[in-house]
Amino acid sequence: MALARPCRAAFASVFRAKHLHTSSVLSARQDAAAATPSRTRRAVPDLEPLKFDDEVFEDQAPVEDDAPEPMHRYLQQQRNMLYYLRLIEHEMPKLVAYRKAFVPPDASKPLVVRSISYGGEPHPAAAKRTIVVPVARLPLKNEAAIHKFKVLAGVRWTPDAPTDSGINAEENGGEHGYFKISCEDFPKAAMNLKWASDTLDRLLAAANDASETFADIPVDTRHVEARIRKAKKGGHIYGRQTHRPTLKDFPKEWLPAPKPQAIAEPGASST
């Protein structure tokens, strides 16, 4: 017979002294132990170090006479240089098969298309396309159409070739100035070039329209004059907008008259 918890607390000293043992208490303990499932023991891992083959790590072992890291970088740089030198020596001569003779563009191809490249790196300005063309080489009907084209072009027309156009100032066809238009609003380069080309076609169609000649409207050159004033290379002085003044531009009437030299008589002796 199992005792209640308050009774067991009262007879705690008796149980510690082992003065009272009944068969019912022992049988209850055995039954409780048999009813309780036995816990499985955890497997104790083997803590001994793993065994490796020393031959596997022979190549990775540090060598006392090895070069430092900067020397290895220098050697790698030399290897890269030798690689490209071999390409130049053995592969570049094969490009002769793709050589083509340069044929300068004729009058039917007056457009100069300029692009920007950053060595293959992505850049927003890489899609920009610029068209530069001499006005004298455009298919304009007469002088009235040329004047109307200059008026419609506005600030895109300049009397001199733009510095970044790739056109030499000594080339023919610059007597009526140059027209420049660019576009970078679209994500693709072909789209920007198409827009600039279509805009030029619309300007040509409007300039060749004889219904309105714009003969009473002068060509606006304020953007040219502002550029010259901003450069401050002499063209802004005294209203000279064409070239930088030099000594040749000094008025001759401002020069003092030369003094008459006395003509010496043939028999006179100098004292």
mmCIF file of C-alpha atoms in Angstrom:
data_model
loop_
_atom_site.group_PDB
_atom_site.id
_atom_site.type_symbol
_atom_site.label_atom_id
_atom_site.label_comp_id
_atom_site.label_asym_id
_atom_site.label_seq_id
_atom_site.Cartn_x
_atom_site.Cartn_y
_atom_site.Cartn_z
ATOM 1 C CA MET A 1 0.000 0.000 0.000
ATOM 2 C CA ALA A 2 1.488 3.304 -1.141
ATOM 3 C CA LEU A 3 1.417 6.209 1.354
ATOM 4 C CA ALA A 4 0.127 9.633 0.468
ATOM 5 C CA ARG A 5 2.499 12.531 0.053
ATOM 6 C CA PRO A 6 1.714 14.153 3.478
ATOM 7 C CA CYS A 7 2.250 10.813 5.210
ATOM 8 C CA ARG A 8 5.515 10.228 3.392
ATOM 9 C CA ALA A 9 6.731 13.651 4.492
ATOM 10 C CA ALA A 10 5.908 12.741 8.089
ATOM 11 C CA PHE A 11 7.779 9.432 7.937
ATOM 12 C CA ALA A 12 10.731 10.779 5.942
ATOM 13 C CA SER A 13 13.164 10.150 8.810
ATOM 14 C CA VAL A 14 11.975 6.587 9.097
ATOM 15 C CA PHE A 15 12.456 5.921 5.382
ATOM 16 C CA ARG A 16 16.000 7.382 5.458
ATOM 17 C CA ALA A 17 16.898 5.054 8.332
ATOM 18 C CA LYS A 18 15.434 2.088 6.439
ATOM 19 C CA HIS A 19 13.403 0.956 9.503
ATOM 20 C CA LEU A 20 10.213 0.410 7.493
ATOM 21 C CA HIS A 21 9.944 -1.570 4.259
ATOM 22 C CA THR A 22 6.746 -3.170 3.073
ATOM 23 C CA SER A 23 6.211 -5.523 0.212
ATOM 24 C CA SER A 24 3.453 -3.331 -1.238
ATOM 25 C CA VAL A 25 5.793 -0.313 -1.517
ATOM 26 C CA LEU A 26 8.514 -2.345 -3.221
ATOM 27 C CA SER A 27 6.058 -3.914 -5.676
ATOM 28 C CA ALA A 28 4.646 -0.460 -6.558
ATOM 29 C CA ARG A 29 8.139 0.819 -7.305
ATOM 30 C CA GLN A 30 8.884 -2.177 -9.513
ATOM 31 C CA ASP A 31 5.617 -1.733 -11.429
ATOM 32 C CA ALA A 32 6.323 1.962 -11.978
ATOM 33 C CA ALA A 33 9.815 1.185 -13.249
ATOM 34 C CA ALA A 34 8.443 -1.477 -15.626
ATOM 35 C CA ALA A 35 5.761 0.899 -16.999
ATOM 36 C CA THR A 36 8.269 3.674 -17.717
ATOM 37 C CA PRO A 37 9.889 3.152 -21.185
ATOM 38 C CA SER A 38 13.608 2.958 -21.203
ATOM 39 C CA ARG A 39 15.471 5.887 -22.755
ATOM 40 C CA THR A 40 17.855 5.196 -25.625
ATOM 41 C CA ARG A 41 21.382 6.264 -25.021
ATOM 42 C CA ARG A 42 23.021 8.739 -27.398
ATOM 43 C CA ALA A 43 25.907 7.492 -29.425
ATOM 44 C CA VAL A 44 29.115 9.168 -28.366
ATOM 45 C CA PRO A 45 31.002 10.442 -31.434
ATOM 46 C CA ASP A 46 34.513 9.400 -32.079
ATOM 47 C CA LEU A 47 36.664 12.377 -31.138
ATOM 48 C CA GLU A 48 39.858 10.993 -32.503
ATOM 49 C CA PRO A 49 41.453 13.162 -35.309
ATOM 50 C CA LEU A 50 40.819 12.153 -38.889
ATOM 51 C CA LYS A 51 43.608 10.502 -40.761
ATOM 52 C CA PHE A 52 44.736 12.194 -43.996
ATOM 53 C CA ASP A 53 47.210 11.164 -46.563
ATOM 54 C CA ASP A 54 50.269 13.380 -46.394
ATOM 55 C CA GLU A 55 50.891 13.075 -50.131
ATOM 56 C CA VAL A 56 47.722 15.062 -50.882
ATOM 57 C CA PHE A 57 49.078 18.152 -49.124
ATOM 58 C CA GLU A 58 52.604 18.022 -50.427
ATOM 59 C CA ASP A 59 51.851 20.513 -53.256
ATOM 60 C CA GLN A 60 50.110 22.910 -50.876
ATOM 61 C CA ALA A 61 52.822 23.011 -48.298
ATOM 62 C CA PRO A 62 54.634 26.381 -48.116
ATOM 63 C CA VAL A 63 58.014 26.453 -49.757
ATOM 64 C CA GLU A 64 60.703 28.386 -47.993
ATOM 65 C CA ASP A 65 62.414 29.620 -51.183
ATOM 66 C CA ASP A 66 59.142 30.751 -52.914
ATOM 67 C CA ALA A 67 58.825 34.345 -54.232
ATOM 68 C CA PRO A 68 56.615 36.862 -52.395
ATOM 69 C CA GLU A 69 53.152 37.848 -53.645
ATOM 70 C CA PRO A 70 54.214 41.079 -55.463
ATOM 71 C CA MET A 71 56.694 39.049 -57.496
ATOM 72 C CA HIS A 72 53.943 36.627 -58.530
ATOM 73 C CA ARG A 73 51.800 39.559 -59.667
ATOM 74 C CA TYR A 74 54.664 40.950 -61.702
ATOM 75 C CA LEU A 75 55.228 37.574 -63.341
ATOM 76 C CA GLN A 76 51.523 37.321 -64.184
ATOM 77 C CA GLN A 77 51.682 40.760 -65.790
ATOM 78 C CA GLN A 78 54.640 39.640 -67.876
ATOM 79 C CA ARG A 79 52.726 36.529 -68.967
ATOM 80 C CA ASN A 80 49.796 38.660 -70.114
ATOM 81 C CA MET A 81 52.115 40.917 -72.070
ATOM 82 C CA LEU A 82 53.769 37.956 -73.756
ATOM 83 C CA TYR A 83 50.339 36.584 -74.651
ATOM 84 C CA TYR A 84 49.381 39.740 -76.543
ATOM 85 C CA LEU A 85 52.813 39.986 -78.157
ATOM 86 C CA ARG A 86 52.340 36.475 -79.516
ATOM 87 C CA LEU A 87 48.943 37.501 -80.878
ATOM 88 C CA ILE A 88 50.522 40.479 -82.632
ATOM 89 C CA GLU A 89 53.294 38.313 -84.053
ATOM 90 C CA HIS A 90 51.220 35.373 -85.279
ATOM 91 C CA GLU A 91 47.583 36.515 -85.627
ATOM 92 C CA MET A 92 47.804 40.120 -86.823
ATOM 93 C CA PRO A 93 49.325 39.227 -90.231
ATOM 94 C CA LYS A 94 46.188 37.191 -90.962
ATOM 95 C CA LEU A 95 44.105 40.376 -90.951
ATOM 96 C CA VAL A 96 45.668 41.407 -94.259
ATOM 97 C CA ALA A 97 43.095 39.213 -95.991
ATOM 98 C CA TYR A 98 40.344 41.600 -94.809
ATOM 99 C CA ARG A 99 42.089 44.772 -96.013
ATOM 100 C CA LYS A 100 40.005 47.149 -98.124
ATOM 101 C CA ALA A 101 41.087 50.198 -100.034
ATOM 102 C CA PHE A 102 39.765 53.527 -98.743
ATOM 103 C CA VAL A 103 37.263 55.104 -101.094
ATOM 104 C CA PRO A 104 36.332 58.684 -100.156
ATOM 105 C CA PRO A 105 32.592 59.345 -100.156
ATOM 106 C CA ASP A 106 31.176 61.018 -103.225
ATOM 107 C CA ALA A 107 28.650 63.834 -103.447
ATOM 108 C CA SER A 108 25.775 61.393 -102.967
ATOM 109 C CA LYS A 109 26.933 60.663 -99.402
ATOM 110 C CA PRO A 110 27.507 64.043 -97.731
ATOM 111 C CA LEU A 111 26.415 63.035 -94.222
ATOM 112 C CA VAL A 112 28.972 62.599 -91.447
ATOM 113 C CA VAL A 113 27.658 60.423 -88.599
ATOM 114 C CA ARG A 114 29.526 60.653 -85.306
ATOM 115 C CA SER A 115 29.191 58.314 -82.325
ATOM 116 C CA ILE A 116 30.752 57.983 -78.857
ATOM 117 C CA SER A 117 32.308 54.802 -77.502
ATOM 118 C CA TYR A 118 33.593 54.034 -74.012
ATOM 119 C CA GLY A 119 35.596 50.942 -74.884
ATOM 120 C CA GLY A 120 32.679 48.555 -74.633
ATOM 121 C CA GLU A 121 31.550 49.748 -71.208
ATOM 122 C CA PRO A 122 27.840 50.600 -70.859
ATOM 123 C CA HIS A 123 27.201 54.333 -70.778
ATOM 124 C CA PRO A 124 24.090 56.462 -71.443
ATOM 125 C CA ALA A 125 25.943 58.598 -74.009
ATOM 126 C CA ALA A 126 26.965 55.564 -76.084
ATOM 127 C CA ALA A 127 23.553 55.584 -77.819
ATOM 128 C CA LYS A 128 23.908 59.209 -78.944
ATOM 129 C CA ARG A 129 24.245 59.863 -82.695
ATOM 130 C CA THR A 130 25.199 63.149 -84.382
ATOM 131 C CA ILE A 131 24.807 64.139 -88.035
ATOM 132 C CA VAL A 132 26.915 66.913 -89.597
ATOM 133 C CA VAL A 133 26.527 67.942 -93.231
ATOM 134 C CA PRO A 134 27.607 70.930 -95.364
ATOM 135 C CA VAL A 135 24.581 72.914 -96.507
ATOM 136 C CA ALA A 136 26.038 73.310 -100.006
ATOM 137 C CA ARG A 137 25.899 69.505 -100.516
ATOM 138 C CA LEU A 138 22.251 69.126 -99.550
ATOM 139 C CA PRO A 139 19.642 68.670 -102.299
ATOM 140 C CA LEU A 140 18.298 72.237 -102.145
ATOM 141 C CA LYS A 141 16.775 73.767 -105.266
ATOM 142 C CA ASN A 142 18.049 77.355 -105.282
ATOM 143 C CA GLU A 143 19.409 80.192 -103.154
ATOM 144 C CA ALA A 144 15.963 80.851 -101.714
ATOM 145 C CA ALA A 145 15.761 77.257 -100.484
ATOM 146 C CA ILE A 146 19.224 77.571 -98.931
ATOM 147 C CA HIS A 147 18.198 80.760 -97.115
ATOM 148 C CA LYS A 148 14.985 79.153 -95.889
ATOM 149 C CA PHE A 149 16.898 76.097 -94.675
ATOM 150 C CA LYS A 150 19.235 78.317 -92.620
ATOM 151 C CA VAL A 151 16.264 80.132 -91.076
ATOM 152 C CA LEU A 152 14.511 76.876 -90.196
ATOM 153 C CA ALA A 153 17.703 75.279 -88.812
ATOM 154 C CA GLY A 154 18.151 78.049 -86.240
ATOM 155 C CA VAL A 155 21.002 77.378 -83.808
ATOM 156 C CA ARG A 156 21.844 74.096 -85.581
ATOM 157 C CA TRP A 157 23.363 76.065 -88.453
ATOM 158 C CA THR A 158 26.875 77.523 -88.137
ATOM 159 C CA PRO A 159 29.074 79.273 -90.712
ATOM 160 C CA ASP A 160 32.102 77.172 -89.696
ATOM 161 C CA ALA A 161 32.396 73.426 -89.284
ATOM 162 C CA PRO A 162 31.958 72.213 -85.677
ATOM 163 C CA THR A 163 35.206 71.318 -83.996
ATOM 164 C CA ASP A 164 34.014 67.792 -83.179
ATOM 165 C CA SER A 165 32.483 67.058 -86.606
ATOM 166 C CA GLY A 166 35.546 65.506 -88.217
ATOM 167 C CA ILE A 167 35.331 67.890 -91.191
ATOM 168 C CA ASN A 168 38.446 69.791 -92.146
ATOM 169 C CA ALA A 169 38.082 73.527 -92.571
ATOM 170 C CA GLU A 170 39.949 73.310 -95.899
ATOM 171 C CA GLU A 171 37.412 70.929 -97.461
ATOM 172 C CA ASN A 172 35.120 72.180 -100.185
ATOM 173 C CA GLY A 173 31.421 72.746 -99.654
ATOM 174 C CA GLY A 174 31.535 75.093 -96.681
ATOM 175 C CA GLU A 175 30.486 78.276 -98.477
ATOM 176 C CA HIS A 176 26.944 78.065 -97.044
ATOM 177 C CA GLY A 177 27.876 76.823 -93.590
ATOM 178 C CA TYR A 178 27.181 73.523 -91.836
ATOM 179 C CA PHE A 179 24.180 71.867 -90.248
ATOM 180 C CA LYS A 180 24.460 69.725 -87.112
ATOM 181 C CA ILE A 181 21.768 67.710 -85.339
ATOM 182 C CA SER A 182 22.035 65.067 -82.609
ATOM 183 C CA CYS A 183 19.708 62.850 -80.606
ATOM 184 C CA GLU A 184 20.070 60.746 -77.446
ATOM 185 C CA ASP A 185 16.430 60.437 -76.338
ATOM 186 C CA PHE A 186 16.005 56.783 -77.319
ATOM 187 C CA PRO A 187 17.687 53.719 -75.759
ATOM 188 C CA LYS A 188 19.067 52.381 -79.068
ATOM 189 C CA ALA A 189 21.622 54.082 -81.314
ATOM 190 C CA ALA A 190 19.719 53.151 -84.490
ATOM 191 C CA MET A 191 16.582 54.836 -83.142
ATOM 192 C CA ASN A 192 18.466 58.077 -82.411
ATOM 193 C CA LEU A 193 20.059 58.061 -85.859
ATOM 194 C CA LYS A 194 16.679 57.413 -87.504
ATOM 195 C CA TRP A 195 15.091 60.359 -85.687
ATOM 196 C CA ALA A 196 17.918 62.725 -86.699
ATOM 197 C CA SER A 197 17.749 61.545 -90.322
ATOM 198 C CA ASP A 198 13.954 61.934 -90.470
ATOM 199 C CA THR A 199 14.201 65.434 -88.997
ATOM 200 C CA LEU A 200 16.735 66.417 -91.663
ATOM 201 C CA ASP A 201 14.432 65.063 -94.381
ATOM 202 C CA ARG A 202 11.537 67.135 -93.038
ATOM 203 C CA LEU A 203 13.701 70.265 -93.018
ATOM 204 C CA LEU A 204 14.735 69.667 -96.631
ATOM 205 C CA ALA A 205 11.117 69.169 -97.700
ATOM 206 C CA ALA A 206 10.072 72.382 -95.945
ATOM 207 C CA ALA A 207 12.993 74.363 -97.414
ATOM 208 C CA ASN A 208 12.207 73.250 -100.976
ATOM 209 C CA ASP A 209 8.571 74.281 -100.578
ATOM 210 C CA ALA A 210 8.254 77.417 -102.709
ATOM 211 C CA SER A 211 4.943 78.526 -101.214
ATOM 212 C CA GLU A 212 6.817 80.493 -98.533
ATOM 213 C CA THR A 213 10.404 81.601 -99.103
ATOM 214 C CA PHE A 214 11.115 83.499 -95.831
ATOM 215 C CA ALA A 215 12.950 86.083 -97.910
ATOM 216 C CA ASP A 216 12.036 88.877 -95.484
ATOM 217 C CA ILE A 217 13.442 87.000 -92.471
ATOM 218 C CA PRO A 218 17.207 87.322 -91.908
ATOM 219 C CA VAL A 219 19.365 84.447 -90.751
ATOM 220 C CA ASP A 220 19.731 84.457 -86.962
ATOM 221 C CA THR A 221 23.414 84.576 -85.977
ATOM 222 C CA ARG A 222 23.053 85.445 -82.303
ATOM 223 C CA HIS A 223 24.211 81.973 -81.225
ATOM 224 C CA VAL A 224 27.389 82.415 -83.302
ATOM 225 C CA GLU A 225 28.108 85.836 -81.816
ATOM 226 C CA ALA A 226 27.468 84.572 -78.281
ATOM 227 C CA ARG A 227 29.911 81.727 -78.804
ATOM 228 C CA ILE A 228 32.580 84.145 -80.028
ATOM 229 C CA ARG A 229 32.042 86.469 -77.063
ATOM 230 C CA LYS A 230 32.225 83.552 -74.654
ATOM 231 C CA ALA A 231 35.505 82.319 -76.179
ATOM 232 C CA LYS A 232 37.141 85.764 -75.666
ATOM 233 C CA LYS A 233 39.760 85.242 -78.317
ATOM 234 C CA GLY A 234 39.576 88.753 -79.745
ATOM 235 C CA GLY A 235 36.504 88.386 -81.936
ATOM 236 C CA HIS A 236 34.302 90.109 -79.367
ATOM 237 C CA ILE A 237 36.286 93.385 -79.423
ATOM 238 C CA TYR A 238 34.804 96.339 -81.302
ATOM 239 C CA GLY A 239 32.069 94.225 -82.837
ATOM 240 C CA ARG A 240 34.449 92.039 -84.859
ATOM 241 C CA GLN A 241 32.700 88.684 -85.112
ATOM 242 C CA THR A 242 34.578 87.140 -88.012
ATOM 243 C CA HIS A 243 38.238 86.839 -87.011
ATOM 244 C CA ARG A 244 40.697 87.829 -84.353
ATOM 245 C CA PRO A 245 42.098 91.322 -84.978
ATOM 246 C CA THR A 246 45.773 91.554 -85.879
ATOM 247 C CA LEU A 247 48.207 94.294 -86.907
ATOM 248 C CA LYS A 248 46.829 94.125 -90.439
ATOM 249 C CA ASP A 249 43.533 95.488 -89.143
ATOM 250 C CA PHE A 250 45.125 98.665 -87.757
ATOM 251 C CA PRO A 251 43.904 101.698 -89.735
ATOM 252 C CA LYS A 252 46.661 103.024 -91.958
ATOM 253 C CA GLU A 253 45.360 106.604 -91.713
ATOM 254 C CA TRP A 254 46.170 106.525 -88.007
ATOM 255 C CA LEU A 255 49.856 105.899 -88.682
ATOM 256 C CA PRO A 256 52.092 108.981 -88.478
ATOM 257 C CA ALA A 257 53.386 110.381 -91.741
ATOM 258 C CA PRO A 258 57.040 109.512 -92.366
ATOM 259 C CA LYS A 259 59.500 112.393 -91.963
ATOM 260 C CA PRO A 260 61.145 113.588 -95.194
ATOM 261 C CA GLN A 261 64.832 112.771 -95.299
ATOM 262 C CA ALA A 262 67.263 115.471 -96.393
ATOM 263 C CA ILE A 263 69.052 114.656 -99.642
ATOM 264 C CA ALA A 264 72.776 115.238 -99.314
ATOM 265 C CA GLU A 265 74.496 117.303 -102.082
ATOM 266 C CA PRO A 266 77.255 115.452 -103.971
ATOM 267 C CA GLY A 267 80.023 117.994 -103.176
ATOM 268 C CA ALA A 268 79.120 118.634 -99.565
ATOM 269 C CA SER A 269 81.385 117.220 -96.890
ATOM 270 C CA SER A 270 79.984 116.025 -93.634
ATOM 271 C CA THR A 271 81.403 117.617 -90.492
#
